[in-house]
Each structure stands twice: as C-alpha cells, then as structure tokens.
Amino acid sequence: MNGNTPELLDVKLVSPGWINKYLLTYRLPDGSTVEYESMSRKGLAEYRSRLEGNAAGCGGRPENADAVCIVPVLPDDSLLLIREFRYPVNAWVVAFPAGLMEPGETLRECVDRELVEETGYRVRKDFDGDPLIRLPQSGFSSVGMSDENVSVVIAYVEHAGEATPQGAELIETFALQRNDVGRFLDENTDLIGTRAQLLLEAVRRTNVLKKRLALQDNPITSADFA
C-alpha cells in the first residue's frame, strides 16, 4: 500500500434504501481522521468487502459490473440513442441505453433485456461475428459519491418490436448518423450524460481525422475549382 494512502477505519450505514447512504471514516497520512459520505446499492457487508478489496489492489478491474451502458449500432451504421426523463435532475437527458445487471444474468442477457425494454431493439442475430464488443475494463460513474461501476458494450442491433419501459420510465429513442454527430453536439440543448458526451465526441473526432487523411491522400488542387 502507498504510504500516502488514507486508511479505512469504519463503514457506517446511515440511511438504508434502494441506494444506501454510508459514512466512511479514514485516517489520513498525517494521523488525522476524516469522515466522507458515499452511496452504494450494495449492502453493508458487501460494500465494506469491496472497499477493503480495492485497498488491497483487488479492485482494479472488477469482473462483475453493477450496470451496463450500451452503444447500439443500427444496420445502416448509425447510432441509437435515447432521451430519458431523469427525476434527480427534473429534465430529459440524452444518453445511451443502460441498466442494472440482475443477479445471475449474463452480459448478453442484460444487454438484450435492457435494449428491448428501453428501445424495442435487440442484439442482431444475423451478424457476421460477435455482435457485442465489450470495453476491456468497466468504469466508475461518479467516484466522488458512489462505487457504481459500469461495463460499456458496443452492440450491433436490429428492431424487435415495441419498447416496454418499466413503471415510471419515460424514454424516447432517436437515431444519429455518424456524420451528424458533430452538429448534434454543437446544437443539442438537452442535458446529456457524460458517457454519451464522451463517446459521441470520440465519433466526431474520428470523422474529422478520416477527412484529414482523405485530403492527405487526395489533396485539393486548382483543378477542383475549375
């Protein structure tokens, strides 16, 4: 352990619920103590075990993600996104489909279930190769307040029927051509999720790079303006 790493002294459950609120007590390198508020969907024993495992170096690449974020690619190579009403911000938010992993569920099962529920699409059955591309390492949503980690999956999808959102879920879907991503990011006035923002920005920059490479291979000359 790094000598400058705070030591976890105690984990106290402050408020139980669908999302649990915890109070963490740490000893800092100078010997003083500090309390820090956090949230987790995990129960006390599981949360404490995960925190201790992280400190021991066992949490660098979690094998089991808490949730998935799906980047759906339609048959015409456009991207499928959603606008979902998110109650904590009281507004519609642009995002990729996402959801919690259920106990005993495989990644493929979770991706298919969430896609059908939120969008009416499913993983393609006629795809030549594996229709799922999982990023090598799951990432954390908001480490300043929560331990939720999310596996991002690129999924080649096809239409399956009507969406079946649950309960109070309010979701709209829309497709975005890759060449329109830059314009969308510049003109969008809805709130946007960080993962969607970063992934779409990566698509925009890839588009720009392709254009620059094309110009390099086929430079514009005076004949183009004749």
Coordinates of N, CA and C in Angstrom, one line a residue, residues 4 11 15 24 27 29 34 50 60 77-78 80 86 115 122 139 155 160 177 192 199:
N4 N 1.1 7.1 1.3 CA 0.3 8.3 1.3 C -1.2 8.0 1.1
V11 N -17.0 1.8 8.3 CA -18.0 2.0 7.3 C -19.3 1.9 8.1
S15 N -28.3 5.5 6.1 CA -29.7 5.5 5.6 C -29.8 4.4 4.6
L24 N -18.1 7.0 5.8 CA -16.8 6.4 5.8 C -15.8 7.2 6.7
R27 N -8.3 7.4 8.2 CA -7.1 8.0 8.9 C -6.2 8.5 7.7
P29 N -2.7 10.3 6.0 CA -1.3 10.1 6.3 C -0.7 10.9 7.4
V34 N -10.9 11.7 9.0 CA -11.9 12.5 8.2 C -13.0 11.6 7.9
R50 N -15.9 -4.9 -0.6 CA -15.4 -4.3 -1.9 C -14.4 -3.2 -1.6
G60 N -8.9 -3.3 -9.1 CA -8.5 -2.5 -10.3 C -9.3 -2.8 -11.6
D77 N -25.4 1.6 -39.8 CA -24.2 2.1 -39.1 C -24.4 3.4 -38.3
S78 N -25.7 3.8 -38.2 CA -26.0 5.0 -37.4 C -26.1 4.5 -35.9
L80 N -27.9 4.5 -32.1 CA -29.2 4.6 -31.5 C -29.0 5.2 -30.1
R86 N -35.1 12.1 -16.4 CA -34.3 11.7 -15.2 C -34.8 12.5 -14.0
L115 N -32.1 -3.4 -23.9 CA -32.4 -2.9 -25.2 C -33.9 -3.0 -25.6
R122 N -33.0 -5.2 -30.3 CA -32.3 -6.4 -29.7 C -31.0 -6.6 -30.4
G139 N -15.9 0.9 -16.0 CA -15.5 2.2 -15.4 C -16.5 2.7 -14.4
A155 N -23.0 -2.7 -29.3 CA -23.9 -3.8 -29.7 C -24.5 -3.5 -31.1
A160 N -36.9 -5.1 -32.9 CA -37.5 -6.3 -32.4 C -39.0 -6.1 -32.2
Q177 N -26.9 9.7 -37.4 CA -25.9 9.3 -38.3 C -24.5 9.8 -37.9
I192 N -27.1 16.1 -21.0 CA -26.5 14.9 -21.7 C -25.7 14.2 -20.7
L199 N -18.4 9.6 -25.7 CA -18.4 8.7 -26.9 C -18.7 9.4 -28.2

